[in-house]
Structure formats: C-alpha cells, structure tokens
PDB file of C-alpha atoms and ligand atoms in Angstrom:
ATOM      1  CA  MET A 174      33.839  59.090 -15.845  1.00  0.00           C
ATOM      2  CA  LYS A 175      31.774  55.933 -16.354  1.00  0.00           C
ATOM      3  CA  LEU A 176      29.785  54.416 -19.176  1.00  0.00           C
ATOM      4  CA  ILE A 177      26.582  52.633 -18.215  1.00  0.00           C
ATOM      5  CA  LEU A 178      25.352  50.028 -20.675  1.00  0.00           C
ATOM      6  CA  ALA A 179      21.901  48.881 -19.613  1.00  0.00           C
ATOM      7  CA  ILE A 180      19.660  46.318 -21.326  1.00  0.00           C
ATOM      8  CA  ILE A 181      16.026  47.109 -20.589  1.00  0.00           C
ATOM      9  CA  ASN A 182      12.722  45.458 -21.372  1.00  0.00           C
ATOM     10  CA  HIS A 183      11.087  47.092 -24.369  1.00  0.00           C
ATOM     11  CA  ASP A 184       7.978  48.012 -22.307  1.00  0.00           C
ATOM     12  CA  ASP A 185      10.008  49.907 -19.669  1.00  0.00           C
ATOM     13  CA  ALA A 186      12.444  51.644 -21.990  1.00  0.00           C
ATOM     14  CA  HIS A 187      10.334  54.728 -22.701  1.00  0.00           C
ATOM     15  CA  GLY A 188       9.827  55.535 -18.999  1.00  0.00           C
ATOM     16  CA  VAL A 189      13.476  54.919 -18.115  1.00  0.00           C
ATOM     17  CA  ILE A 190      14.771  57.132 -20.922  1.00  0.00           C
ATOM     18  CA  GLN A 191      12.237  59.870 -20.178  1.00  0.00           C
ATOM     19  CA  ASN A 192      13.208  59.990 -16.490  1.00  0.00           C
ATOM     20  CA  LEU A 193      16.931  59.941 -17.258  1.00  0.00           C
ATOM     21  CA  THR A 194      16.584  62.749 -19.780  1.00  0.00           C
ATOM     22  CA  GLN A 195      14.465  64.841 -17.400  1.00  0.00           C
ATOM     23  CA  ALA A 196      17.186  64.397 -14.766  1.00  0.00           C
ATOM     24  CA  GLY A 197      19.754  65.779 -17.204  1.00  0.00           C
ATOM     25  CA  TYR A 198      21.478  62.559 -18.297  1.00  0.00           C
ATOM     26  CA  HIS A 199      22.541  62.119 -21.922  1.00  0.00           C
ATOM     27  CA  VAL A 200      21.194  58.840 -23.292  1.00  0.00           C
ATOM     28  CA  THR A 201      21.736  56.897 -26.514  1.00  0.00           C
ATOM     29  CA  LYS A 202      19.179  54.213 -27.302  1.00  0.00           C
ATOM     30  CA  LEU A 203      19.947  51.114 -29.366  1.00  0.00           C
ATOM     31  CA  ALA A 204      17.429  48.567 -30.628  1.00  0.00           C
ATOM     32  CA  THR A 205      18.762  45.165 -29.555  1.00  0.00           C
ATOM     33  CA  THR A 206      17.585  41.568 -29.372  1.00  0.00           C
ATOM     34  CA  GLY A 207      18.118  39.095 -26.524  1.00  0.00           C
ATOM     35  CA  GLY A 208      20.015  35.989 -27.578  1.00  0.00           C
ATOM     36  CA  PHE A 209      17.889  33.603 -25.512  1.00  0.00           C
ATOM     37  CA  LEU A 210      14.306  34.731 -26.157  1.00  0.00           C
ATOM     38  CA  GLN A 211      15.130  36.325 -29.519  1.00  0.00           C
ATOM     39  CA  VAL A 212      12.811  39.160 -28.488  1.00  0.00           C
ATOM     40  CA  GLY A 213      13.530  42.854 -28.974  1.00  0.00           C
ATOM     41  CA  ASN A 214      14.842  44.806 -26.011  1.00  0.00           C
ATOM     42  CA  VAL A 215      16.457  48.219 -25.649  1.00  0.00           C
ATOM     43  CA  THR A 216      20.068  48.929 -24.762  1.00  0.00           C
ATOM     44  CA  ILE A 217      20.952  52.392 -23.506  1.00  0.00           C
ATOM     45  CA  LEU A 218      24.377  54.015 -23.258  1.00  0.00           C
ATOM     46  CA  ILE A 219      24.899  56.776 -20.695  1.00  0.00           C
ATOM     47  CA  GLY A 220      28.151  58.610 -20.161  1.00  0.00           C
ATOM     48  CA  VAL A 221      28.232  60.027 -16.617  1.00  0.00           C
ATOM     49  CA  ASP A 222      30.598  61.753 -14.237  1.00  0.00           C
ATOM     50  CA  ASP A 223      31.427  59.499 -11.294  1.00  0.00           C
ATOM     51  CA  GLU A 224      29.364  61.520  -8.823  1.00  0.00           C
ATOM     52  CA  ARG A 225      26.211  61.153 -10.968  1.00  0.00           C
ATOM     53  CA  LEU A 226      26.525  57.379 -11.459  1.00  0.00           C
ATOM     54  CA  GLU A 227      24.380  56.383  -8.483  1.00  0.00           C
ATOM     55  CA  GLY A 228      21.575  58.731  -9.531  1.00  0.00           C
ATOM     56  CA  ALA A 229      21.378  57.184 -12.991  1.00  0.00           C
ATOM     57  CA  MET A 230      21.459  53.626 -11.624  1.00  0.00           C
ATOM     58  CA  GLU A 231      18.660  54.515  -9.205  1.00  0.00           C
ATOM     59  CA  ILE A 232      16.412  55.770 -12.019  1.00  0.00           C
ATOM     60  CA  ILE A 233      17.104  52.654 -14.121  1.00  0.00           C
ATOM     61  CA  GLY A 234      16.324  50.384 -11.151  1.00  0.00           C
ATOM     62  CA  LYS A 235      13.142  52.216 -10.151  1.00  0.00           C
ATOM     63  CA  ARG A 236      11.643  52.341 -13.641  1.00  0.00           C
ATOM     64  CA  SER A 237      12.428  48.732 -14.681  1.00  0.00           C
ATOM     65  CA  ASN A 238      10.176  45.877 -13.650  1.00  0.00           C
ATOM     66  CA  SER A 239      10.922  42.180 -13.848  1.00  0.00           C
ATOM     67  CA  ARG A 240       8.248  40.017 -15.443  1.00  0.00           C
ATOM     68  CA  ARG A 241       7.642  36.377 -16.301  1.00  0.00           C
ATOM     69  CA  GLN A 242       7.817  35.669 -20.002  1.00  0.00           C
ATOM     70  CA  VAL A 243       6.775  32.463 -21.731  1.00  0.00           C
ATOM     71  CA  ILE A 244       8.176  31.300 -25.032  1.00  0.00           C
ATOM     72  CA  PRO A 245       5.853  28.861 -26.776  1.00  0.00           C
ATOM     73  CA  ALA A 246       7.109  25.421 -27.793  1.00  0.00           C
ATOM     74  CA  THR A 247       6.759  26.445 -31.424  1.00  0.00           C
ATOM     75  CA  SER A 248       9.480  29.122 -31.073  1.00  0.00           C
ATOM     76  CA  GLU A 249      12.839  28.326 -32.578  1.00  0.00           C
ATOM     77  CA  MET A 250      15.632  28.385 -29.963  1.00  0.00           C
ATOM     78  CA  GLY A 251      18.341  28.881 -32.597  1.00  0.00           C
ATOM     79  CA  MET A 252      20.210  26.564 -34.958  1.00  0.00           C
ATOM     80  CA  GLY A 253      16.901  24.946 -35.953  1.00  0.00           C
ATOM     81  CA  MET A 254      16.178  23.636 -32.434  1.00  0.00           C
ATOM     82  CA  TYR A 255      12.724  23.790 -30.839  1.00  0.00           C
ATOM     83  CA  SER A 256      11.888  23.337 -27.160  1.00  0.00           C
ATOM     84  CA  SER A 257       9.580  20.377 -26.492  1.00  0.00           C
ATOM     85  CA  MET A 258       7.734  22.412 -23.816  1.00  0.00           C
ATOM     86  CA  PRO A 259       6.932  26.104 -23.361  1.00  0.00           C
ATOM     87  CA  VAL A 260       9.752  27.802 -21.436  1.00  0.00           C
ATOM     88  CA  GLU A 261       8.998  30.402 -18.761  1.00  0.00           C
ATOM     89  CA  VAL A 262      11.745  32.734 -17.576  1.00  0.00           C
ATOM     90  CA  THR A 263      11.969  35.803 -15.365  1.00  0.00           C
ATOM     91  CA  VAL A 264      13.230  38.684 -17.462  1.00  0.00           C
ATOM     92  CA  GLY A 265      14.845  41.578 -15.575  1.00  0.00           C
ATOM     93  CA  GLY A 266      14.301  44.560 -14.494  1.00  0.00           C
ATOM     94  CA  ALA A 267      17.302  45.778 -16.250  1.00  0.00           C
ATOM     95  CA  THR A 268      20.766  44.335 -16.702  1.00  0.00           C
ATOM     96  CA  ALA A 269      23.284  47.127 -16.259  1.00  0.00           C
ATOM     97  CA  PHE A 270      27.049  47.115 -16.783  1.00  0.00           C
ATOM     98  CA  VAL A 271      29.242  49.977 -15.554  1.00  0.00           C
ATOM     99  CA  MET A 272      32.576  50.593 -17.285  1.00  0.00           C
ATOM    100  CA  ASN A 273      35.425  52.958 -16.596  1.00  0.00           C
ATOM    101  CA  VAL A 274      35.952  55.525 -19.325  1.00  0.00           C
ATOM    102  CA  GLU A 275      39.618  56.339 -19.938  1.00  0.00           C
ATOM    103  CA  ASP A 276      39.045  59.361 -22.126  1.00  0.00           C
ATOM    104  CA  PHE A 277      36.109  61.382 -23.393  1.00  0.00           C
ATOM    105  CA  LYS A 278      36.176  64.089 -26.057  1.00  0.00           C
ATOM    106  CA  LYS A 279      33.565  65.804 -28.197  1.00  0.00           C
ATOM    107  CA  PHE A 280      34.636  67.042 -31.612  1.00  0.00           C
TER     108      PHE A 280
HETATM  109  P1  2BA B  94      17.591  37.186 -23.424  1.00  0.00           P
HETATM  110  O1  2BA B  94      18.935  36.667 -23.788  1.00  0.00           O
HETATM  111  O2  2BA B  94      16.514  37.006 -24.423  1.00  0.00           O
HETATM  112  O3  2BA B  94      17.179  36.481 -22.037  1.00  0.00           O
HETATM  113  C1  2BA B  94      15.886  36.628 -21.491  1.00  0.00           C
HETATM  114  C2  2BA B  94      15.792  35.916 -20.162  1.00  0.00           C
HETATM  115  O4  2BA B  94      15.966  34.510 -20.384  1.00  0.00           O
HETATM  116  C3  2BA B  94      16.892  36.300 -19.163  1.00  0.00           C
HETATM  117  O5  2BA B  94      16.461  37.437 -18.431  1.00  0.00           O
HETATM  118  C4  2BA B  94      17.024  35.050 -18.309  1.00  0.00           C
HETATM  119  O6  2BA B  94      16.005  34.999 -17.321  1.00  0.00           O
HETATM  120  C5  2BA B  94      16.739  33.939 -19.322  1.00  0.00           C
HETATM  121  N1  2BA B  94      17.949  33.387 -19.903  1.00  0.00           N
HETATM  122  C6  2BA B  94      18.844  33.996 -20.700  1.00  0.00           C
HETATM  123  N2  2BA B  94      19.823  33.158 -21.100  1.00  0.00           N
HETATM  124  C7  2BA B  94      19.524  31.966 -20.556  1.00  0.00           C
HETATM  125  C8  2BA B  94      20.142  30.674 -20.586  1.00  0.00           C
HETATM  126  N3  2BA B  94      21.276  30.471 -21.292  1.00  0.00           N
HETATM  127  N4  2BA B  94      19.555  29.674 -19.875  1.00  0.00           N
HETATM  128  C9  2BA B  94      18.416  29.880 -19.184  1.00  0.00           C
HETATM  129  N5  2BA B  94      17.767  31.068 -19.114  1.00  0.00           N
HETATM  130  C10 2BA B  94      18.322  32.105 -19.783  1.00  0.00           C
HETATM  131  P2  2BA B  94      17.522  38.538 -17.997  1.00  0.00           P
HETATM  132  O7  2BA B  94      18.708  37.877 -17.323  1.00  0.00           O
HETATM  133  O8  2BA B  94      16.804  39.572 -17.218  1.00  0.00           O
HETATM  134  O9  2BA B  94      18.091  39.187 -19.339  1.00  0.00           O
HETATM  135  C11 2BA B  94      17.303  40.037 -20.161  1.00  0.00           C
HETATM  136  C12 2BA B  94      18.082  40.397 -21.411  1.00  0.00           C
HETATM  137  O10 2BA B  94      19.258  41.134 -21.008  1.00  0.00           O
HETATM  138  C13 2BA B  94      18.638  39.192 -22.168  1.00  0.00           C
HETATM  139  O11 2BA B  94      17.671  38.735 -23.088  1.00  0.00           O
HETATM  140  C14 2BA B  94      19.868  39.773 -22.866  1.00  0.00           C
HETATM  141  O12 2BA B  94      19.484  40.522 -24.004  1.00  0.00           O
HETATM  142  C15 2BA B  94      20.381  40.762 -21.815  1.00  0.00           C
HETATM  143  N6  2BA B  94      21.399  40.198 -20.931  1.00  0.00           N
HETATM  144  C16 2BA B  94      21.210  39.693 -19.710  1.00  0.00           C
HETATM  145  N7  2BA B  94      22.383  39.317 -19.156  1.00  0.00           N
HETATM  146  C17 2BA B  94      23.339  39.597 -20.066  1.00  0.00           C
HETATM  147  C18 2BA B  94      24.751  39.435 -20.103  1.00  0.00           C
HETATM  148  N8  2BA B  94      25.447  38.878 -19.082  1.00  0.00           N
HETATM  149  N9  2BA B  94      25.425  39.814 -21.210  1.00  0.00           N
HETATM  150  C19 2BA B  94      24.770  40.357 -22.259  1.00  0.00           C
HETATM  151  N10 2BA B  94      23.427  40.537 -22.293  1.00  0.00           N
HETATM  152  C20 2BA B  94      22.719  40.154 -21.207  1.00  0.00           C
END
C-alpha cells in the first residue's frame, strides 16, 4: 500500500478531489499554506493499494494546471523582509510525494 501526499493549487483542488472520489479513491483534504508565497493551497492524503497508484497519480496530473503567480513587492517574505521587486514564479501543477505504508488498520 502507498500513501500519496499531494499539494495542489487551491483553484484546482475541487476538481481533483471530485474526480478522485468519483473514481473510488478515499481522500482527506487539509488546508495548508505554501512557505514561499504564504498563499493557501490544499494538501490531499490518499491511501491506495499499489495497483491503483498510477490511476490516482494520473487524475492528479490531469486535473492540476501550472500557472504563473506574482507576489507584489509589498508582500512580506517572512521574518520582516520585503522583496524590492515583484516576484513571479511558476506554481505547479501539483507536487506529489508517494510513500510506502508499512501497516494499515481501521478501528
Ligand atoms: P510555496 O512554498 O508557496 O511555493 C510556490 C512556488 O514558489 C513554487 O511552486 C516555486 O515555483 C516557488 N518557490 C518555492 N520556494 C522557492 C524558493 N525557495 N526559491 C525560489 N522559488 C521558490 P511549486 O514548486 O509548484 O510549489 C507549490 C507549493 O507546493 C509550495 O508553495 C509548497 O506549499 C508546496 N511544495 C512544493 N515543493 C515542496 C516540497 N519539496 N516540500 C514541501 N512542500 C512543497
């Protein structure tokens, strides 16, 4: 069994979760915040049998779009620091980690 931990852009999260659920995957959604942009994103946890891993990754990849995002110079970058110029970055798609699950039980 595997655990997928995927960080998804807030705007794509609804579609990704809907498609995963329709395909029979069990999904847990967490409200998270990116450390760099300090903007809300969505992290999903999916426990899957090995043979269903590829199917879940395919749905996540298909439903997540990368986009350019600009943070204005007035935004704090953390620890009281401000960028002197607006910063533009390409934000995924989705960033997905796949972990081996040693044991899984439901009580
Ligand atoms: P943020 O940390 O807010 O990062 C947003 C985007 O800013 C990143 O997009 C990347 O293009 C850029 N970025 C992040 N850290 C940077 C840095 N130190 N220097 C320059 N540019 C930087 P993505 O890579 O697509 O990441 C989107 C979100 O996914 C991230 O939001 C973070 O919440 C998460 N993430 C990405 N990679 C991760 C990782 N290795 N571990 C944990 N979370 C990760």
